[in-house]
XYZ file of C-alpha atoms in Angstrom:
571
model
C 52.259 83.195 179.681
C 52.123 86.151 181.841
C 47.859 85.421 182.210
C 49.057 81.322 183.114
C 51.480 82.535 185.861
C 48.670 84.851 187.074
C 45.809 82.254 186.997
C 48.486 79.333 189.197
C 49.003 82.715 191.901
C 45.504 83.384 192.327
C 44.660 79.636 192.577
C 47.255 79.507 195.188
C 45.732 82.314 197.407
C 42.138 80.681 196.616
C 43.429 77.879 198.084
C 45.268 78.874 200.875
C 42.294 81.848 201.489
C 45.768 83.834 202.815
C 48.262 85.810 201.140
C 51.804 85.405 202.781
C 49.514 84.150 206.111
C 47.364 87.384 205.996
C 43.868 86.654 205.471
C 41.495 87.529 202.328
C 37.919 88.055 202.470
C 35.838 85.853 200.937
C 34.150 88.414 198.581
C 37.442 89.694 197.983
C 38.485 86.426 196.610
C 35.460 85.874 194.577
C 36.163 89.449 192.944
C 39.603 88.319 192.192
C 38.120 85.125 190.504
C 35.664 86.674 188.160
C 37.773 89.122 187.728
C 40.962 86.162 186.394
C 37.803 84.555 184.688
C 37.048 87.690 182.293
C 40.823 88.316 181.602
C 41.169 84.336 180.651
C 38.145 84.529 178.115
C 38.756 87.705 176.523
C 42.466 87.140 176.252
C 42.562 85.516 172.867
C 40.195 88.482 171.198
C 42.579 91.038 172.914
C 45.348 89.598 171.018
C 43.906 88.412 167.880
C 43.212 92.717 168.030
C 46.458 93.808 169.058
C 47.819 91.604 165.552
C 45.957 93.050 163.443
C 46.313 96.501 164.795
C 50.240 95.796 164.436
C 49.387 94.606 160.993
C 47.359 97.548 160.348
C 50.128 100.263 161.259
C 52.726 98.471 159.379
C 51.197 98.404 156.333
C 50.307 102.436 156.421
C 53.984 102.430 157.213
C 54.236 101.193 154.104
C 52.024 103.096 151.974
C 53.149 106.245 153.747
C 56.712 105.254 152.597
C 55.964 104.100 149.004
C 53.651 107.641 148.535
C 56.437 109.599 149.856
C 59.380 107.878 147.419
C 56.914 108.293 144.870
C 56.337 112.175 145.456
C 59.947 112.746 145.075
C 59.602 110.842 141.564
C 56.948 112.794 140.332
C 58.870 115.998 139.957
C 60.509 118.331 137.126
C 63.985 116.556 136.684
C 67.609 118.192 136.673
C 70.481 117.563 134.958
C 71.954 113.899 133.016
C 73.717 113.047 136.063
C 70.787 113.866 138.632
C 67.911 111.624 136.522
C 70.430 108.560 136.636
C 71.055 108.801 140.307
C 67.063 108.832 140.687
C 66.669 105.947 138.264
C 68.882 103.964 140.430
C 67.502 104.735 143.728
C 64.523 103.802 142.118
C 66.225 100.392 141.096
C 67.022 99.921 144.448
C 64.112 100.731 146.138
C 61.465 98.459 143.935
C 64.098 95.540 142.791
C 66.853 95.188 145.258
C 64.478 95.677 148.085
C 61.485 93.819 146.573
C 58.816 96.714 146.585
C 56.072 94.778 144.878
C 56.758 91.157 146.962
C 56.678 93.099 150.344
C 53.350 94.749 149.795
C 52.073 90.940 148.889
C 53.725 89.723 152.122
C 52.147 92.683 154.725
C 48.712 92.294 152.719
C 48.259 88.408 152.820
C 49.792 89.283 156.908
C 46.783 91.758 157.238
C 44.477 89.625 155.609
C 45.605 86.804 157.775
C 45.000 89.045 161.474
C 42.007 90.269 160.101
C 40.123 87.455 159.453
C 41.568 85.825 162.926
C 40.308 89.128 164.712
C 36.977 88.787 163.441
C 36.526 84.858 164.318
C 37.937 85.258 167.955
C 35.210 87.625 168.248
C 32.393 87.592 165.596
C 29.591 89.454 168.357
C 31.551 92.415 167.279
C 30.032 93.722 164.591
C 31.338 97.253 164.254
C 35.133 95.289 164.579
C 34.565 93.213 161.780
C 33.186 96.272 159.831
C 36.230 98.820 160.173
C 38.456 95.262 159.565
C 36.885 95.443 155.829
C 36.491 99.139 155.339
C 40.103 99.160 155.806
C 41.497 96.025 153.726
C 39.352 97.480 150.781
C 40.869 101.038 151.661
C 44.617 99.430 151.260
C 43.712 97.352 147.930
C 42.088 100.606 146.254
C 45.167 103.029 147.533
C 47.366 100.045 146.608
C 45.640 99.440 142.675
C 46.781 103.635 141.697
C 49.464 103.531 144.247
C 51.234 100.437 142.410
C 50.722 101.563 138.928
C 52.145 105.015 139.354
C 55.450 103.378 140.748
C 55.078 100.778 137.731
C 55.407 103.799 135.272
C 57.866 106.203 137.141
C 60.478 103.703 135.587
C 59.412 104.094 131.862
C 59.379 107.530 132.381
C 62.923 107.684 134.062
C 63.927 105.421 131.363
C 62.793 108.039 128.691
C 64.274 111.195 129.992
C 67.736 109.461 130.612
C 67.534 108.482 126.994
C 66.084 111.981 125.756
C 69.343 113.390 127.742
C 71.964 110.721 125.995
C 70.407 111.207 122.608
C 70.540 115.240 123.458
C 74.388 115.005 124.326
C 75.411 112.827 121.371
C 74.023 114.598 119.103
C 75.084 118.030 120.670
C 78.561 116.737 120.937
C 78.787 115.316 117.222
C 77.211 118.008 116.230
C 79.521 120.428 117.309
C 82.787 118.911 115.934
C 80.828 118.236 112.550
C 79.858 122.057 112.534
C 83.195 123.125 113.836
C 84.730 121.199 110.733
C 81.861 122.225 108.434
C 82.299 126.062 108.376
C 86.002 125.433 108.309
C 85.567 123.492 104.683
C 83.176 126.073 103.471
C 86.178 128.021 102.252
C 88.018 124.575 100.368
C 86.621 123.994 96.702
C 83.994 123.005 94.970
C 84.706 119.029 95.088
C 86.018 119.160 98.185
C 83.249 120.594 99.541
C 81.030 118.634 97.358
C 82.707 115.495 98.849
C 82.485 116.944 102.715
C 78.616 116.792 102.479
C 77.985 114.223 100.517
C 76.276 113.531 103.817
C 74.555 116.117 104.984
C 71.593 114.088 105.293
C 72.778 112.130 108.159
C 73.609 115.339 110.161
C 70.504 116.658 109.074
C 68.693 113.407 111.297
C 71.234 114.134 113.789
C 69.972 117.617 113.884
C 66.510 116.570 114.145
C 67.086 114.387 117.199
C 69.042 117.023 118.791
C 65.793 119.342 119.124
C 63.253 116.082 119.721
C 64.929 115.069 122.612
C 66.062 118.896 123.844
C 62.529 119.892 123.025
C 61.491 117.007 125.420
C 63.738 117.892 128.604
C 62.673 121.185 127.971
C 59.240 120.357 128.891
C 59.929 117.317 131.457
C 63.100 119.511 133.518
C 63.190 122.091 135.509
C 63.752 125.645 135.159
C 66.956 125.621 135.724
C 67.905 123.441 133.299
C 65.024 124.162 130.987
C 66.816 127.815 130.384
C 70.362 126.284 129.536
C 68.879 123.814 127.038
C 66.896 126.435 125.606
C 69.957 128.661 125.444
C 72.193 126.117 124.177
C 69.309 125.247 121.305
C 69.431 128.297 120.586
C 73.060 128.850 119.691
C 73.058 125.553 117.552
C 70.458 126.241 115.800
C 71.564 129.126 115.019
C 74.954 128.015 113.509
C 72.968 125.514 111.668
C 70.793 127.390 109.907
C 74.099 129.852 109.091
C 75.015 127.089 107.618
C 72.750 124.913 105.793
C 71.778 128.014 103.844
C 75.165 127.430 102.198
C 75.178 123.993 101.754
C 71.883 123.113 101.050
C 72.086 121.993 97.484
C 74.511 119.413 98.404
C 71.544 117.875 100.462
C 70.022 117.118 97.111
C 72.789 114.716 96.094
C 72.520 112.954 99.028
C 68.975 112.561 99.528
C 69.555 111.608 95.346
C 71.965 108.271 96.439
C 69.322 107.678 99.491
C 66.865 107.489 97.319
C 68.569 105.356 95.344
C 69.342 103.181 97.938
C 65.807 102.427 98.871
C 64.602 101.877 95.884
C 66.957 99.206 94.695
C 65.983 97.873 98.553
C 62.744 97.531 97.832
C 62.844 96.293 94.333
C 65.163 93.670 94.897
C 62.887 92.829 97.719
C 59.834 92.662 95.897
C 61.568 90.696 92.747
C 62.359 88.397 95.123
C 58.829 87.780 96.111
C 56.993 87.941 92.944
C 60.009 85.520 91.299
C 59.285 83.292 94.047
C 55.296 83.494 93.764
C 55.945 83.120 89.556
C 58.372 79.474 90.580
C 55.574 77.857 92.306
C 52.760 79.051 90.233
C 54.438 77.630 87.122
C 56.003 74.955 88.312
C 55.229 71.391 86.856
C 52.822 69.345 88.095
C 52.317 65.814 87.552
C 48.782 65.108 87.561
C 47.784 62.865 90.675
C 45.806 63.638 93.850
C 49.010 64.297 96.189
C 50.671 66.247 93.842
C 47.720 68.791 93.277
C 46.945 68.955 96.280
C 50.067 70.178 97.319
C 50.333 72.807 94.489
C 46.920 73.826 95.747
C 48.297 74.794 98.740
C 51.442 76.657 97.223
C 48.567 78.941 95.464
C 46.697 79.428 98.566
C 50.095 80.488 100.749
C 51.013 82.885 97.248
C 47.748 83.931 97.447
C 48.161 84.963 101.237
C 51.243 86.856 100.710
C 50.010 89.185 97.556
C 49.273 91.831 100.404
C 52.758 91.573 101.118
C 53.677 92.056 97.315
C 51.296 94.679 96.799
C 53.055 96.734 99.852
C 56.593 96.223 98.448
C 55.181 97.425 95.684
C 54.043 100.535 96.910
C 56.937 101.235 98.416
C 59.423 100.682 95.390
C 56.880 102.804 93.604
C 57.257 105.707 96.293
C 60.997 105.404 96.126
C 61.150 105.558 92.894
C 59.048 108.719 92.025
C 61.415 110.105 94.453
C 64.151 109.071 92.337
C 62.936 110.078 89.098
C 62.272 113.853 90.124
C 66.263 114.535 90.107
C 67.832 111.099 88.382
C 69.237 111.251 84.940
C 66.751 110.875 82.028
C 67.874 107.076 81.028
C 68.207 106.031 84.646
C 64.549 107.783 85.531
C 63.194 105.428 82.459
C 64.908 102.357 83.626
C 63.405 102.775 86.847
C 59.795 103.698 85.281
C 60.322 100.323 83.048
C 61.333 98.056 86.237
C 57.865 99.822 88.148
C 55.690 98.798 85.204
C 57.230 94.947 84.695
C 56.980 94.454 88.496
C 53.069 95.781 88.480
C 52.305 93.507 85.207
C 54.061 90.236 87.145
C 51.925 91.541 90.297
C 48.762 91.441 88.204
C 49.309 88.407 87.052
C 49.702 86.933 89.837
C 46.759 88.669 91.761
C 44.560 87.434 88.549
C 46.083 83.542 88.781
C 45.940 82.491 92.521
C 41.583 82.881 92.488
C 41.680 80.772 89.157
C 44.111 78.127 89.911
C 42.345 77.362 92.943
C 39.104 77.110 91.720
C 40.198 74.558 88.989
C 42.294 72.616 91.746
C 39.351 72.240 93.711
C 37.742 71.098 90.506
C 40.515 67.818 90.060
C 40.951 67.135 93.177
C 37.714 65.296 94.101
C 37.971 63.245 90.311
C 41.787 62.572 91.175
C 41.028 61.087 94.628
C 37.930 58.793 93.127
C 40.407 57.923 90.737
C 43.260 56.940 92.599
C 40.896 54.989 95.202
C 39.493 53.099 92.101
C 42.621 52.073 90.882
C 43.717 50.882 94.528
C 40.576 48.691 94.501
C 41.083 47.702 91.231
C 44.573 46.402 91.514
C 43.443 45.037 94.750
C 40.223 42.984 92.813
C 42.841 41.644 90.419
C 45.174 40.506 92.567
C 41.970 38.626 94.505
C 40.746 37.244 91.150
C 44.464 36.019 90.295
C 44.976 34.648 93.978
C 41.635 32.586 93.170
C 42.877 31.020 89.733
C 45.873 30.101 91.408
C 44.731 28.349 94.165
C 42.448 27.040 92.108
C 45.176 25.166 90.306
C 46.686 24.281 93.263
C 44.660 23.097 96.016
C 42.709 20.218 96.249
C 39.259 19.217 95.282
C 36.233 21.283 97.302
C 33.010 20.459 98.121
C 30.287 21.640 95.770
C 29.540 24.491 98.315
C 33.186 25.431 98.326
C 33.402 25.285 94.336
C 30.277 27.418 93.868
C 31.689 30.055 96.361
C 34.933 30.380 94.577
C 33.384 30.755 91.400
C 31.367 33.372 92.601
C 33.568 35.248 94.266
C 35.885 35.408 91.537
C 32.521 36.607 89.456
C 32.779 39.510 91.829
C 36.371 40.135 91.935
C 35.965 39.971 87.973
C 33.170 42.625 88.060
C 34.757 44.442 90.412
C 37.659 45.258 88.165
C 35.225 46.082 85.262
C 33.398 48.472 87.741
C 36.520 50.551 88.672
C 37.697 50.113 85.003
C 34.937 52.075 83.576
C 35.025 54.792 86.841
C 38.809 55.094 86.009
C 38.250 55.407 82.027
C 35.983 58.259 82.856
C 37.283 60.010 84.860
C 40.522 60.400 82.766
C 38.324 61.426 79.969
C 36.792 64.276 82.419
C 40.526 65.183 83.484
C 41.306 65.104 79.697
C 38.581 67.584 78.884
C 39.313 70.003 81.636
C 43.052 70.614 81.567
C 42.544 70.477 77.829
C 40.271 73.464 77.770
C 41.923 75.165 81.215
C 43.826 78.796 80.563
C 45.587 78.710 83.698
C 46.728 74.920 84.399
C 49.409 74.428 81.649
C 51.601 73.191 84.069
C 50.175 70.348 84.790
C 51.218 67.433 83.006
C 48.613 64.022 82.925
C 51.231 61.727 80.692
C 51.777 59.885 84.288
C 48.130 59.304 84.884
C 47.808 58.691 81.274
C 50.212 56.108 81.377
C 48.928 54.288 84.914
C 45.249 54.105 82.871
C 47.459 52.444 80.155
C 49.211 50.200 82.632
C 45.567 49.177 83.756
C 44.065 49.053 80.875
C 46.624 46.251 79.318
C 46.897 44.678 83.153
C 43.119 44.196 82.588
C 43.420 43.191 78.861
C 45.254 40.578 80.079
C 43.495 39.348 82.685
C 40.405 39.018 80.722
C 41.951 36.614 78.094
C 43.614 34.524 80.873
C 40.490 34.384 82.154
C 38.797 33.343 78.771
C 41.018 30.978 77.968
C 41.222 28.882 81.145
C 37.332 29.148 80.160
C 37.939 27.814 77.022
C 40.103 25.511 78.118
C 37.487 23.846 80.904
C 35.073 23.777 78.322
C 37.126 21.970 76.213
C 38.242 19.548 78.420
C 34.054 19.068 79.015
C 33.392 18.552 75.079
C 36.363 16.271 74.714
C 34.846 14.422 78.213
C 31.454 13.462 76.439
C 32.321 13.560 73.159
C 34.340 10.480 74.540
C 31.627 8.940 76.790
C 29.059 9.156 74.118
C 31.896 6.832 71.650
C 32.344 4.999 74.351
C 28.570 4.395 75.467
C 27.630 4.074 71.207
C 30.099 1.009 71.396
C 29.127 -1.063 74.661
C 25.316 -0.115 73.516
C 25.955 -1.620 70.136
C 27.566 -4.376 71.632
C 24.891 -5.292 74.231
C 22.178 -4.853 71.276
C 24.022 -6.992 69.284
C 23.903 -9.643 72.345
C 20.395 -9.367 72.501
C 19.211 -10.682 68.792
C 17.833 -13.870 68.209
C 18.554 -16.368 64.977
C 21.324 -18.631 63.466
C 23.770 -19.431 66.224
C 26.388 -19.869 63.196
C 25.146 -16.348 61.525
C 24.981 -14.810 65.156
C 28.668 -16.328 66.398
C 29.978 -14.811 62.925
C 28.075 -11.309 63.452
C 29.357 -11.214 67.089
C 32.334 -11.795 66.406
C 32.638 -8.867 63.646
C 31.374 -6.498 66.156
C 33.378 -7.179 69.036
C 36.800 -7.526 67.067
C 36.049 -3.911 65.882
C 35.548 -2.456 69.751
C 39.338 -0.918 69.691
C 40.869 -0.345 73.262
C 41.702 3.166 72.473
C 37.890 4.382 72.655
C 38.283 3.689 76.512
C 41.974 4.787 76.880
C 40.458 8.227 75.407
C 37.594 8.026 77.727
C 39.892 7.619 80.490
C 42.138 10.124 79.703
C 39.196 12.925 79.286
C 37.999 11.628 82.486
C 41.278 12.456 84.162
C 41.727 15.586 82.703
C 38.580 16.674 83.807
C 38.606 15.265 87.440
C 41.279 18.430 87.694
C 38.712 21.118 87.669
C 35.392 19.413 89.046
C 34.237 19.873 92.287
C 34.286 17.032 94.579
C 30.466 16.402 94.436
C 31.203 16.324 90.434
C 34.321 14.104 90.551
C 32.229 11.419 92.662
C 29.556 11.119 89.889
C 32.101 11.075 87.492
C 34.180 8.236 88.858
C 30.523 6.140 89.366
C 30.378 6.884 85.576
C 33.658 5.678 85.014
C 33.286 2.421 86.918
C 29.967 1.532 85.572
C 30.933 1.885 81.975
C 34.646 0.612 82.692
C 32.799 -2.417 84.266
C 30.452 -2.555 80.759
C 33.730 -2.446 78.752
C 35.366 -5.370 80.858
C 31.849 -7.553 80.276
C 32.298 -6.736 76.669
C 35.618 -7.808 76.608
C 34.892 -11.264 78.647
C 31.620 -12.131 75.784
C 34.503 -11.493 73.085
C 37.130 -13.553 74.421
C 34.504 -16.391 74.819
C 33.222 -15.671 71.335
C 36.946 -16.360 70.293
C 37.096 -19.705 72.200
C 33.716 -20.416 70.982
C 34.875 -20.035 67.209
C 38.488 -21.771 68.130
C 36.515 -25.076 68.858
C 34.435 -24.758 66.328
C-alpha cells in the first residue's frame, strides 16, 4: 500500500516536473524514478523475507519454550503433592494447549514462507541455502525434542503411582502392624486366626520397598532421606515381627497353594474334557461330517500347547502343595497330576493319527458322494426317458435311435457309478475296520445309502428288462401272426392257381376257403396295434403298408370265397 501511494506521488511530481510549484531537476527526477523502480521490483522478495524471518523467530520461540518446560521436567522430583502438580501442568501445557498440533501449524507456516522466499527470489543462492539448513535444523531438534516430551508423561505417570502405592501400603501397613504386635500377646488360635494372612501383608510389604526403593532413586535429597528414614523404621518393626510370626506364613502360603492348584486343575480338566468330547465324539461316516471332525482335531491339536502349559502349572502348584499337605491329600493330588498327564498323552498321541486317517477318507468319501449324485441323477434321466417314452407320440427314426441311445448311456452310466460306489465302500470298510484310532466313526448310514442304491438299481434293471421283454414279445407275437396270416392267403392264392376238374377244383376251393377263420386277421390286427405303440414312425409306416397289402389280400380272398359260394349255390 504504502509503495502504491508512493509510486501515484512521484508520478504526480513527474508529471507536473514541480513539487508544490517549486521546480525539480530533471536528473533529480530521473534519480527519483529508478530509484521508485528498484523499490517496486524488489518489494515482493523483501517481504516474502521479512515472512519467513517472522516465521523463523516464532518457531525458535517455540522450541526455546518447549526446551525450557522440558528442563524443568527432567529433574529429581519432591514430594506426592509436588509430582501431581507437575503432571498437570504438564497436562495443560501438551493437551489443553495443543503442544504437538502447534508445532505442525508453525512448521507447515515455515515451510510455507520458505519456499515463497526462495521463488520470489531464486538468484539467491546463499538465501535459499540457510532457508534449508534451517528447516532441517528445526525437524532434527524437533524429532529428540518431541520424544523427550512424549515420555516425560510415562515417567510422571510412574512416580505418582510409585508414591500412591508407597502411601497405601505405608498407611495399611502401619495399622496392620500397630494391631499385629498388639495380638502377639492373645493365644495361640487367636493369633493363629490373626495371620492366617500374613501372606497378603507380606506382598504389601514388598510393594512398600519397590515403590520407596524407586522414589528413592527418582526424588530428591530431601525427600530421598525421609523415605529412607521412614523405610527404615518399618522395616525394622517388620522384621521384629515376622520373626515371631513366621510359621503362621506357612499355613497361609499352605491354603494359597491350595488355591492355585485346584485353579489350575479345574482349568486344565476343563480343556482336556473338552479336547476328549470332540475327539470321541460320533461320527457318521459321510464327506461333510468328516470333514468337520477333521477340523475339530486340527483346532485340539492347536491348543495341546495350551494343555501342556496348564499342565505345568498344576504340576508346579501342586509340588508346592505336597511339601506341607497331609499325606492322603498330597496322594490325591499326585493321583489327579498323573490322570491329567495320561489324558494329555493321549491326546498329544491321537490328534497326528486321526488326521492322517481323515485325510485318508476324505478324498474316497467325496468320489463317493459325487458318484452317487450322478448316479441318482442317471436314473432319474433313464426313468424320465421310459416315461416319455410311454407317453409321447411317435418319433422319427432319428429321434427313436437317439432316445434309445441315450438311455444306453444313462443305463451305463448308473452301472459306472454303481461299481465306483461298491468300491469304494469296500475300501472304507477295510480301513475303519482295521483303524486303532477311528472307532467313532460309524458307516451304518453310508452302508445303508449303498443299500438304498443298490435295490434303487435292482429295480431299475428289471423294469428295464421287462419292458424289454415285453417289446420283444409284442415283436414275436407280431410275426408269429403275419407269418399265419401270410401261410393262409399264400395257400389260398396257390390253391387259385391249379389247373383240372372245375367240379374237383370248385369242391377243393371251397374246402380251403371255408377253413380261412376271421380270427387269424383279427390276431394279426391286434399284434399290429400293439406294436404300432413302441415303433418308430419310420417303422409304423412300413408296418401299416404291411397291413394294407395283406388286409387287401385277405379281402380278395374273401370276395373268390363268397363267389365260390354263389358258384356252388347255382350249381
Amino acid at each position: 500500500m504504502f509503495a502504491l501511494m508512493s509510486l501515484q506521488v512521484l508520478q504526480r511530481i513527474h508529471k507536473d516536473r514541480s513539487v508544490d510549484g517549486v521546480p525539480v531537476p530533471p536528473d533529480q527526477l530521473q534519480d527519483m524514478a529508478e530509484r521508485m523502480n528498484f523499490v517496486c521490483t524488489s518489494s515482493s522478495v523483501h517481504l516474502a523475507k521479512m515472512e519467513f524471518l517472522e516465521n523463523q523467530h516464532h518457531m525458535q520461540a517455540f522450541l526455546s519454550l518447549a526446551e525450557s518446560r522440558l528442563k524443568s521436567w527432567i529433574i529429581k522430583y519432591g514430594c506426592q503433592e509436588s509430582v501431581e502438580l507437575m503432571l498437570h501442568n504438564y497436562t495443560l501445557f501438551v493437551e489443553k494447549q495443543r503442544f504437538f498440533e502447534n508445532y505442525e501449524a508453525l512448521f507447515q507456516s515455515l515451510k510455507q514462507a520458505g519456499e515463497a522466499y526462495v521463488n520470489a527470489d531464486s538468484s539467491v543462492e546463499e538465501g535459499e541455502l540457510g532457508v534449508r539448513r534451517f528447516i532441517r535444523e528445526v525437524v532434527t531438534q524437533w524429532r529428540s525434542l518431541s520424544m523427550e516430551v512424549r515420555s516425560v508423561r510415562s515417567m510422571l505417570e510412574e512416580v505418582q503411582s510409585n508414591w500412591e502405592k508407597y502411601s497405601s501400603s505405608v498407611a495399611s501397613l502401619q495399622a496392620w502392624l500397630d494391631d499385629a504386635e498388639k495380638a502377639l500377646s492373645q493365644p495361640e488360635n487367636t493369633k493363629r486366626e490373626f495371620f492366617r494372612n500374613l501372606s497378603h501383608w507380606m506382598d504389601e510389604h514388598a510393594t512398600m520397598n519397590d515403590a520407596g526403593n524407586f522414589l528413592i532413586e527418582t526424588c530428591d535429597e530431601t525427600v530421598s532421606l525421609d523415605l529412607k528414614q521412614q523405610l527404615l523404621l518399618m522395616n525394622g518393626r517388620w522384621r521384629d515381627l515376622f520373626l515371631k510370626v513366621k510359621q503362621y506364613a506357612r499355613a497361609d502360603e499352605l491354603e494359597k497353594w491350595r488355591k492355585d492348584h485346584l485353579k489350575a486343575v479345574s482349568a486344565l480338566k476343563e480343556l482336556l474334557d473338552t479336547a476328549e468330547a470332540r475327539l470321541n465324539a460320533p461320527v457318521n461316516v459321510s464327506f461333510l461330517s468328516v470333514r468337520a471332525f477333521l477340523q475339530d482335531v486340527e483346532d485340539t491339536k492347536q491348543k495341546v500347547p495350551a494343555m501342556e502349559t496348564q499342565y505345568k502349572l498344576a504340576a508346579r502348584s501342586g509340588q508346592l502343595l505336597t511339601k506341607d499337605a497331609p499325606q492322603d491329600e498330597a496322594a490325591r493330588v499326585l493321583v489327579t497330576l498323573a490322570t491329567a498327564k495320561s489324558q494329555l498323552s493321549k491326546v498329544r498321541e491321537r490328534c497326528p493319527s486321526l488326521m492322517r486317517e481323515c485325510h485318508v477318507l476324505l478324498p474316497l468319501l467325496e468320489e463317493t458322494e459325487k458318484h452317487i449324485a450322478a448316479f441318482y441323477q442317471a436314473l432319474e434321466r433313464a426313468s424320465s426317458i421310459t416315461s416319455a417314452e410311454r407317453e409321447t407320440e411317435p418319433h422319427s427314426q432319428a429321434q427313436y435311435k437317439h432316445k434309445w441311445q441315450e438311455l444306453l448311456n444313462q443305463q451305463q452310466s448308473c452301472k459306472r457309478c454303481l461299481s465306483v460306489i461298491e468300491k469304494n465302500h469296500h475300501s472304507l470298510q477295510k480301513a475303519l475296520s482295521t483303524s486303532k484310532v477311528l472307532k467313532n466313526v460309524n458307516l451304518s448310514l453310508l452302508q445303508k445309502r449303498v443299500s438304498e442304491i443298490q435295490a434303487s438299481a435292482q429295480v431299475k434293471v428289471g423294469d428295464w428288462r421287462r419292458q424289454e421283454e415285453a417289446n420283444n414279445s409284442l415283436r414275436r407275437r407280431f410275426e408269429d401272426s403275419r407269418q399265419e396270416l401270410e401261410r393262409v392267403l399264400n395257400r389260398s392264392q396257390s390253391c387259385l392257381r391249379e389247373t383240372g376238374d372245375a367240379e374237383d377244383l370248385l369242391k377243393k376251393h371251397t374246402e380251403i376257403f371255408s377253413q380261412c377263420d376271421q380270427r387269424v386277421l383279427n390276431v394279426f390286427l391286434k399284434a399290429c396295434d400293439e406294436l404300432t405303440d413302441i415303433l418308430p414312425e419310420e417303422e409304423q409306416q412300413k408296418l401299416q403298408e404291411t397291413v394294407r397289402m395283406l388286409h387287401k389280400h385277405w379281402k380278395v380272398r374273401g370276395f373268390f370265397y363268397s363267389l365260390l359260394i354263389l358258384i356252388d349255390f347255382g350249381g
